[in-house]
GROMACS .gro file of C-alpha atoms in nm:
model
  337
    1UNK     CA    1  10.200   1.868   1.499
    2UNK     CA    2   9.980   2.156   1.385
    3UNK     CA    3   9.797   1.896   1.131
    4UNK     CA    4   9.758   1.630   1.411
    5UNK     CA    5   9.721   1.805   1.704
    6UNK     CA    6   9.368   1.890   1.847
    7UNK     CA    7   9.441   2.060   2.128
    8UNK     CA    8   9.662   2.332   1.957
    9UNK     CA    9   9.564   2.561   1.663
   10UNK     CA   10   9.236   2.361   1.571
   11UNK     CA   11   9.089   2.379   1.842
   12UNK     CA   12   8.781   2.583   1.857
   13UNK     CA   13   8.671   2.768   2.165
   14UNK     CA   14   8.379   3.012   2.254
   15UNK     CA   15   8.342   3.276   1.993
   16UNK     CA   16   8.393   3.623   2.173
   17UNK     CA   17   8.041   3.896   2.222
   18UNK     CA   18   8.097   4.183   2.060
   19UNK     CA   19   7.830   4.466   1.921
   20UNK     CA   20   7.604   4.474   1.640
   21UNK     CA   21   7.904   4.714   1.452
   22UNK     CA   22   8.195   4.448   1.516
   23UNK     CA   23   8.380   4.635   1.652
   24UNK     CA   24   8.384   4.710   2.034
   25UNK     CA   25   8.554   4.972   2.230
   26UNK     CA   26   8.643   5.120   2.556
   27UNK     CA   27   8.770   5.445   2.650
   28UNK     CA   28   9.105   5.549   2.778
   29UNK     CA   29   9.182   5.486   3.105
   30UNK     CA   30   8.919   5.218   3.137
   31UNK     CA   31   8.999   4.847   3.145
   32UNK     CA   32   9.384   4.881   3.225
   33UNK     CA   33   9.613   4.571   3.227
   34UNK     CA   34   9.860   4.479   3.476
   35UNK     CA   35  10.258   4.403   3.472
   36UNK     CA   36  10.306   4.632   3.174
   37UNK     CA   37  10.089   4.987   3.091
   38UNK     CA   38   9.933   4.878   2.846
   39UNK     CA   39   9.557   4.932   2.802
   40UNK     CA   40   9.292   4.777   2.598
   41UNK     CA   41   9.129   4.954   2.301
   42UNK     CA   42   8.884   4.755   2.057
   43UNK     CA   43   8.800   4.458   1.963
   44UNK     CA   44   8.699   4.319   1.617
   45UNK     CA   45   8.546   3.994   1.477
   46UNK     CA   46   8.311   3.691   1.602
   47UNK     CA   47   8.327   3.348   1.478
   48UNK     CA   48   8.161   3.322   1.147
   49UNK     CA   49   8.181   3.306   0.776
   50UNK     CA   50   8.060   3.691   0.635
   51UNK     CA   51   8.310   3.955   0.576
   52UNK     CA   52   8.470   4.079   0.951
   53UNK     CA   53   8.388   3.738   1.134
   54UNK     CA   54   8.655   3.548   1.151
   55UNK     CA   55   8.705   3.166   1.215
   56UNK     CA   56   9.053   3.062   1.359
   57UNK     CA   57   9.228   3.346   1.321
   58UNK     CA   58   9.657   3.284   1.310
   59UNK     CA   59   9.842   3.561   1.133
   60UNK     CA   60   9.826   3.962   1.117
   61UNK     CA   61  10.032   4.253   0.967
   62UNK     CA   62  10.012   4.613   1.010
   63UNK     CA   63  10.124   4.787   0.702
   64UNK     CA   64   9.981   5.078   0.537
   65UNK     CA   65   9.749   5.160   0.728
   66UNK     CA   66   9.559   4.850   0.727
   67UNK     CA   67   9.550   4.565   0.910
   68UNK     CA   68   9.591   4.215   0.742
   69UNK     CA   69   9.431   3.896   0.906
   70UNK     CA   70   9.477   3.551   0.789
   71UNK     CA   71   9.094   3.385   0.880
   72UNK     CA   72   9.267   3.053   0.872
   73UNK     CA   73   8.946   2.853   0.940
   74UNK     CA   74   8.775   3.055   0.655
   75UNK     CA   75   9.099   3.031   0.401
   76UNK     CA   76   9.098   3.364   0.326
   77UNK     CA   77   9.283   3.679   0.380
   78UNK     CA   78   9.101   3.955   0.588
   79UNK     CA   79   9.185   4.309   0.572
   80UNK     CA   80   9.035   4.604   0.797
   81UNK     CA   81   9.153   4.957   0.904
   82UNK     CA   82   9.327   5.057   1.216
   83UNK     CA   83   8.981   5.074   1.394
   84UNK     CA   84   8.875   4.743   1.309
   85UNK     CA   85   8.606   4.833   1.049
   86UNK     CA   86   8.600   4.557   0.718
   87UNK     CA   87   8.789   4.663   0.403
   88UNK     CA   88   8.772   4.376   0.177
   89UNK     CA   89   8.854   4.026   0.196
   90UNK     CA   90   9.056   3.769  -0.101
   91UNK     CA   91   9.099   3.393  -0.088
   92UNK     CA   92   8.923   3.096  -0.101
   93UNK     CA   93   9.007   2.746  -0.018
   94UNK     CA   94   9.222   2.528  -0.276
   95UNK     CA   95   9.537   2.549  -0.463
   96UNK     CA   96   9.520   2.754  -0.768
   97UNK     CA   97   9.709   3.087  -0.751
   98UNK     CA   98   9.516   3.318  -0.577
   99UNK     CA   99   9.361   3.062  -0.343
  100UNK     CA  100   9.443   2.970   0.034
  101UNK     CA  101   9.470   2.643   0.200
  102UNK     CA  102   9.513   2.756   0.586
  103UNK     CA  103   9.723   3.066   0.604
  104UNK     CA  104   9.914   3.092   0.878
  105UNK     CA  105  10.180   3.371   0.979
  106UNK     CA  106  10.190   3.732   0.732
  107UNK     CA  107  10.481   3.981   0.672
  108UNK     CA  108  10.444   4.269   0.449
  109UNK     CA  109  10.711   4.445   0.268
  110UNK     CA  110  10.783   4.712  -0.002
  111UNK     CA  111  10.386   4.687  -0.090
  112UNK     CA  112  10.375   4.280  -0.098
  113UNK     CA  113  10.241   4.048   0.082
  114UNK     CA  114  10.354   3.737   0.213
  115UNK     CA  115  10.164   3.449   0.323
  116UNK     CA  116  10.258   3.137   0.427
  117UNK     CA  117   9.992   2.877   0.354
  118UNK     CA  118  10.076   2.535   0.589
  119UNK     CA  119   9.813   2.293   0.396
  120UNK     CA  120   9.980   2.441   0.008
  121UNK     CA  121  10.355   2.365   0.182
  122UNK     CA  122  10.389   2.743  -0.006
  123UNK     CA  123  10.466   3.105  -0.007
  124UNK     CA  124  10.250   3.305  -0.186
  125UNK     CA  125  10.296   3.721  -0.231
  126UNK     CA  126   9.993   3.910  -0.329
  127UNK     CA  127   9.887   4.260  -0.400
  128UNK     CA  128   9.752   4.479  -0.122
  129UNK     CA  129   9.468   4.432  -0.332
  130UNK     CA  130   9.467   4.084  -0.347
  131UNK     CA  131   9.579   3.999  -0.651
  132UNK     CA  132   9.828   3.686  -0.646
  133UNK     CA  133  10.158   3.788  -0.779
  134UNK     CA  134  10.407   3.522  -0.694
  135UNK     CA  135  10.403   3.124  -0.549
  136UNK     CA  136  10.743   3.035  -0.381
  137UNK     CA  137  10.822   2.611  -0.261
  138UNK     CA  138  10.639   2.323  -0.334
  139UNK     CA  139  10.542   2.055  -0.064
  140UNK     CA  140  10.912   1.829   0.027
  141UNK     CA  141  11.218   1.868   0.250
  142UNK     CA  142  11.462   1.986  -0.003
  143UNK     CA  143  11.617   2.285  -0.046
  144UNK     CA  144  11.342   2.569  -0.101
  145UNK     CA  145  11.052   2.317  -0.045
  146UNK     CA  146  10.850   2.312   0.258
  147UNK     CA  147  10.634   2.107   0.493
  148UNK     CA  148  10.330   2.287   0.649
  149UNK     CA  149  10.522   2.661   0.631
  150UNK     CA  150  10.394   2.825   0.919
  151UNK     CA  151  10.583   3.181   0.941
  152UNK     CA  152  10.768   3.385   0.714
  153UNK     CA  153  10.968   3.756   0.714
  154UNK     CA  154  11.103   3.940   0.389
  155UNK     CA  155  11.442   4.206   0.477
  156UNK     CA  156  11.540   4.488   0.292
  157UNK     CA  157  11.718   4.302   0.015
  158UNK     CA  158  11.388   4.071  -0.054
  159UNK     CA  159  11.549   3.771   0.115
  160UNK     CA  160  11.269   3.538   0.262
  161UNK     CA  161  11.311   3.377   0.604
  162UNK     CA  162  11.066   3.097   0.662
  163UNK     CA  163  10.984   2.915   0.950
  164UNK     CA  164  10.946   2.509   0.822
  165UNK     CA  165  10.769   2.335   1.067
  166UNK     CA  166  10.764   2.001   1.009
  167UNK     CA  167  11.126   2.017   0.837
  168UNK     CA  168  11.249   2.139   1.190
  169UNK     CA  169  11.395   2.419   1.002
  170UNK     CA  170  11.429   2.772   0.928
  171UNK     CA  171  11.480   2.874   0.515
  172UNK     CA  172  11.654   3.157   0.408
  173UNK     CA  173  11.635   3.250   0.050
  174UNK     CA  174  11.643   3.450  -0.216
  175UNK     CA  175  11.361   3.628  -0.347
  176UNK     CA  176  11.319   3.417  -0.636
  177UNK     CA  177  11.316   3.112  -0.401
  178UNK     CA  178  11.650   2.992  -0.386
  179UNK     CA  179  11.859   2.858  -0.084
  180UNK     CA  180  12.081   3.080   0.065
  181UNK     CA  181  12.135   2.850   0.419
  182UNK     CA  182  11.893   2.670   0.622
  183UNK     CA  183  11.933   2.662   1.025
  184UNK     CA  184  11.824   2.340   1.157
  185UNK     CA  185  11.845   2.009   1.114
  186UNK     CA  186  11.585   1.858   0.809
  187UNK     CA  187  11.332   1.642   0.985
  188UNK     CA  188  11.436   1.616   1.320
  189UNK     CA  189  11.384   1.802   1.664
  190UNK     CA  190  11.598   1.911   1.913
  191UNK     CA  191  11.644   2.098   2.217
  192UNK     CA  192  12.021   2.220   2.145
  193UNK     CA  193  12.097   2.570   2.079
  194UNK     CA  194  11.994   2.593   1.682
  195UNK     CA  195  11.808   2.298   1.662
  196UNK     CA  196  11.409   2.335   1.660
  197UNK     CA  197  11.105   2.183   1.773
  198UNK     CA  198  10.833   2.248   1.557
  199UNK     CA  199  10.949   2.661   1.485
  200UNK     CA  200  10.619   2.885   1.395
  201UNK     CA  201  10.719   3.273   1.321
  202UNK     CA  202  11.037   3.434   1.268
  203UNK     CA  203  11.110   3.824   1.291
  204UNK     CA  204  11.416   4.051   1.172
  205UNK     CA  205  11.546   4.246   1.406
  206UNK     CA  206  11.689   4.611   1.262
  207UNK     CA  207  12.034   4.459   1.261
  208UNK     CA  208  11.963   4.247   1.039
  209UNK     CA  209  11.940   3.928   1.356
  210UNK     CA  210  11.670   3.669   1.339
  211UNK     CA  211  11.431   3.568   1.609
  212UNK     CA  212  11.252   3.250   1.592
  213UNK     CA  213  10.916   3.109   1.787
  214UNK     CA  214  11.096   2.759   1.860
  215UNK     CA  215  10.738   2.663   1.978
  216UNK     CA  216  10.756   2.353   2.114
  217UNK     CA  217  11.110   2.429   2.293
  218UNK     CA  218  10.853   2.705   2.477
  219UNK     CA  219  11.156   2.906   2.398
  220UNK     CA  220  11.277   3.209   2.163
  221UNK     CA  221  11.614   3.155   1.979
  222UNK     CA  222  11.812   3.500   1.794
  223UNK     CA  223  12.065   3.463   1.539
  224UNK     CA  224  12.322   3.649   1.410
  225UNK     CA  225  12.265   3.787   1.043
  226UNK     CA  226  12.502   3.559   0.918
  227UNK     CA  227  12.348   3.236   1.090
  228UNK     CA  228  12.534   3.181   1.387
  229UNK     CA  229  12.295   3.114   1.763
  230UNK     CA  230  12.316   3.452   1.939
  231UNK     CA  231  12.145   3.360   2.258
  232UNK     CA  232  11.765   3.185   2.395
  233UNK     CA  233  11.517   3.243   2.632
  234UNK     CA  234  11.275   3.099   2.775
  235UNK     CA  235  11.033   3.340   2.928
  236UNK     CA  236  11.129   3.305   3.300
  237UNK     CA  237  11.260   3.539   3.537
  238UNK     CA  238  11.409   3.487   3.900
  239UNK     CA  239  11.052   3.637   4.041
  240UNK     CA  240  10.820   3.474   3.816
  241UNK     CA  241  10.578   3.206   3.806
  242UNK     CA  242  10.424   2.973   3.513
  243UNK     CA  243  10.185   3.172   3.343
  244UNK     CA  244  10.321   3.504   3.448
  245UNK     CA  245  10.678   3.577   3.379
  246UNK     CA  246  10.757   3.235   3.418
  247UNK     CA  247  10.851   2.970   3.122
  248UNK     CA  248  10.640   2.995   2.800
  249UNK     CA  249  10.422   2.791   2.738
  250UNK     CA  250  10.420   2.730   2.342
  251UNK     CA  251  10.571   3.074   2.211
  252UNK     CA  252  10.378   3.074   1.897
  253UNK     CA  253  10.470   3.420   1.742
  254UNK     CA  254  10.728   3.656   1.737
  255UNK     CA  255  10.718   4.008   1.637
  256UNK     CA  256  10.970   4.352   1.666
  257UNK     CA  257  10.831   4.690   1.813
  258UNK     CA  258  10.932   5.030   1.661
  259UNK     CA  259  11.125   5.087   2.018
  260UNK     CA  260  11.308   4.728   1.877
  261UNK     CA  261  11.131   4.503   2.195
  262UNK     CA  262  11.040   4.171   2.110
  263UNK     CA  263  10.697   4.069   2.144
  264UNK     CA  264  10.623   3.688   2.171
  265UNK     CA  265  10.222   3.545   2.121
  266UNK     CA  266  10.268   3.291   2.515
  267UNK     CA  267   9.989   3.048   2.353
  268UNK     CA  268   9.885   2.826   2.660
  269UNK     CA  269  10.001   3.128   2.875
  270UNK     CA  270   9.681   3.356   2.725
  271UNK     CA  271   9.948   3.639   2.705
  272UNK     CA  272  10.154   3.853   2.493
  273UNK     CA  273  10.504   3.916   2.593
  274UNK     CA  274  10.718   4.193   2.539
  275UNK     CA  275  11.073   4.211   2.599
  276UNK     CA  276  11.412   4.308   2.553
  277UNK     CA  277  11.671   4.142   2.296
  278UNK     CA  278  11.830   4.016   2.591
  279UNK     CA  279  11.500   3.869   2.738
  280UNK     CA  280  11.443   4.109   3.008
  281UNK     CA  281  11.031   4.155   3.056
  282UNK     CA  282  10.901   4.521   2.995
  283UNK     CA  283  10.531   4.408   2.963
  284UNK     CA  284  10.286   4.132   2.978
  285UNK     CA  285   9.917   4.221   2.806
  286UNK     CA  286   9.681   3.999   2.867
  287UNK     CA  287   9.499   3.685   3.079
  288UNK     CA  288   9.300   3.387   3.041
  289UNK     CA  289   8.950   3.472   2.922
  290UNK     CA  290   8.672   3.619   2.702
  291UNK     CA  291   8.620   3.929   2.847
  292UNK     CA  292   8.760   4.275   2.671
  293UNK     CA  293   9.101   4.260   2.704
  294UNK     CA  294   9.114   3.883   2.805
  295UNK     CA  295   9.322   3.643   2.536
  296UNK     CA  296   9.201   3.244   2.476
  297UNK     CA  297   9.517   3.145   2.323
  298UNK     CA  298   9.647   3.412   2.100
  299UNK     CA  299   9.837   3.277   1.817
  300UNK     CA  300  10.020   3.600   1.659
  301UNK     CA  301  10.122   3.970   1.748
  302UNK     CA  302  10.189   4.323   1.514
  303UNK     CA  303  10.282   4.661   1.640
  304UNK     CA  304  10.225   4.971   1.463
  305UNK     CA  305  10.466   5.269   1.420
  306UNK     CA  306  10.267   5.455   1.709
  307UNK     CA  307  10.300   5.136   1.939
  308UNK     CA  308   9.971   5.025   1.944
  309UNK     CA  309   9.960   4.624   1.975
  310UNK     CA  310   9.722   4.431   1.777
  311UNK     CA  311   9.672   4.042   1.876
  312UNK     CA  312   9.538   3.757   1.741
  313UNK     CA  313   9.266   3.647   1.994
  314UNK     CA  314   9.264   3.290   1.821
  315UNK     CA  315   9.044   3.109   2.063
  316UNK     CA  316   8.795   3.376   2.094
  317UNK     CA  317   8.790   3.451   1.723
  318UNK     CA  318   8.854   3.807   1.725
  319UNK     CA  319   9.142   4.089   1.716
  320UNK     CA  320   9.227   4.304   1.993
  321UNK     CA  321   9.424   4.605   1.971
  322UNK     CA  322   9.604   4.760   2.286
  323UNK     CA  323   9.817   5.100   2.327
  324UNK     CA  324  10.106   5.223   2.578
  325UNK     CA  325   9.963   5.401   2.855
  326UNK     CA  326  10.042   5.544   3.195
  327UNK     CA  327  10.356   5.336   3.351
  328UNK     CA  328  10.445   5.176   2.964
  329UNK     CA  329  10.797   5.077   2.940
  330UNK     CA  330  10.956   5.124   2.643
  331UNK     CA  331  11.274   4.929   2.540
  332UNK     CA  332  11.626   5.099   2.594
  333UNK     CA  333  11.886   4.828   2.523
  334UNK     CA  334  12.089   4.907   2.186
  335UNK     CA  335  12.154   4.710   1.902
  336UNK     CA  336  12.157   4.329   1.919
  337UNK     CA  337  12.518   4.320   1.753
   0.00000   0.00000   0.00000
């Protein structure tokens, strides 16, 4: 749907006002959010086309100190330090190696870069520097091709896990590309346990389980390591309502927390979610709006090894980072096996 739909991720909204710098910040204890302790810090980017504005933002990593962001509108990969300031920027629209045709989700691993590019139906692993190093699938619905790749995580052993979303499907394969299974059926949708509707992100959990943003389900699905449907979850609570800690409403991203939480981008929901592997809420950051610490659709998620929460603010064209304050609860359920 993402190349058809209008009133998903190309829409465009009211850029967001931020200072002369780029970069606009509050101090502790101002600004705090409800239903979570969580408290804004900065915000980064306008709409634009110069290095640090950003146009459509989908995808971020935090790795290294630095803070990757795929400027999806601008076909380029943005990178900026843990304060928001511009680093350096690498991209440009078309299909060469080194080029970007709408990247989407990011993962970063062992000093790579992954970036799934939905108009290339590709994979493609650059430098932190930017150089292009590898190009994994070509557009088709066989094994190790995809159609419109919109999400993609690398484990310990190189293994990619890709989120296919027109295939229906999630890819796992070997770091040269190969097929190692596929969950999903090719081409069509469902609403069974292990079937997808449109699936955007995935995310390893530390035992080696898979979440997956089954998007259009408005639901989160976990596998085992080996494959087999763990469990679902659709946002909701017995105390909740829609838009709150009721149902999702388009879970666009998943992510995993140092404390192990799940956080989950709640798209038409303005919100970020963060819960437990067994879908308990701990914290919801965000509402509706262009204000600091407000959210117009946010598209993706990343958590750094301190906690703090970066977001992709896709409808206001800017990132905004939050930390754990007073009342923050942290996750305490064990491993997922």
């Amino acid at each position: 749907m993402w190349r058809r739909c209008t009133t998903y991720l190309f829409a465009l909204s009211l850029a967001a006002s931020v200072s002369s710098t780029g970069v606009s910040e509050v101090g502790a204890g101002e600004l705090p959010l409800p239903n979570g302790g969580y408290r804004f810090v900065s915000t980064w980017g306008q709409e634009g086309f110069r290095p640090g504005d950003l146009r459509q933002p989908i995808g971020i990593a935090v790795a290294q100190g630095e803070v990757y962001v795929s400027d999806a509108g601008n076909h380029r990969i943005q990178v900026f330090d843990l304060a928001g300031r511009f680093v350096r920027a690498f991209g440009k629209e078309g299909s060469a190696a080194g080029e970007l045709a709408r990247p989407m989700h990011l993962a970063f691993r062992d000093g790579r870069l992954y970036v799934a590019e939905y108009l290339n139906d590709r994979i493609q692993v650059f430098s932190p520097a930017g150089i292009s190093q590898e190009i994994l699938g070509m557009p088709g619905s066989g094994p190790g091709q995809f159609d419109a790749p919109a999400g993609v995580d690398v484990d310990a052993e190189g293994k990619l896990y890709v989120a296919d979303f027109y295939n229906q499907r999630i890819q796992v394969m070997t770091s040269a590309g190969e097929l190692i299974r596929q969950l999903g059926e090719t081409g069509r949708t469902g609403s069974e346990p292990g079937r997808f509707q449109y699936p955007t992100d995935v995310a390893l959990l530390s035992d080696g389980s898979l979440v997956v943003a089954d998007a259009y389900n408005d639901r989160v699905q976990i596998f085992h390591k080996g494959g087999s449907f763990l469990r679902l979850w659709n946002g909701s609570t017995s105390s909740g309502t829609d838009g709150d800690r009721g149902k999702f409403r388009t879970a666009t991203a998943v992510a995993v927390g140092p404390d192990g939480a799940i956080f989950v981008a709640d798209f038409y929901s303005h919100q970020v979610r963060k819960l437990t592997t067994e879908g308990e809420h701990l914290a919801i950051i965000g509402a509706e709006g262009s204000a600091l610490g407000k959210l117009d659709r946010p598209t993706d998620v990343a958590v750094d090894n301190d906690g703090n929460v970066y977001v992709v603010d896709f409808g206001n064209h800017r990132i905004q980072k939050f930390a754990p304050g007073q009342g923050h609860r942290a996750n305490t359920q064990g491993s997922n096996e």
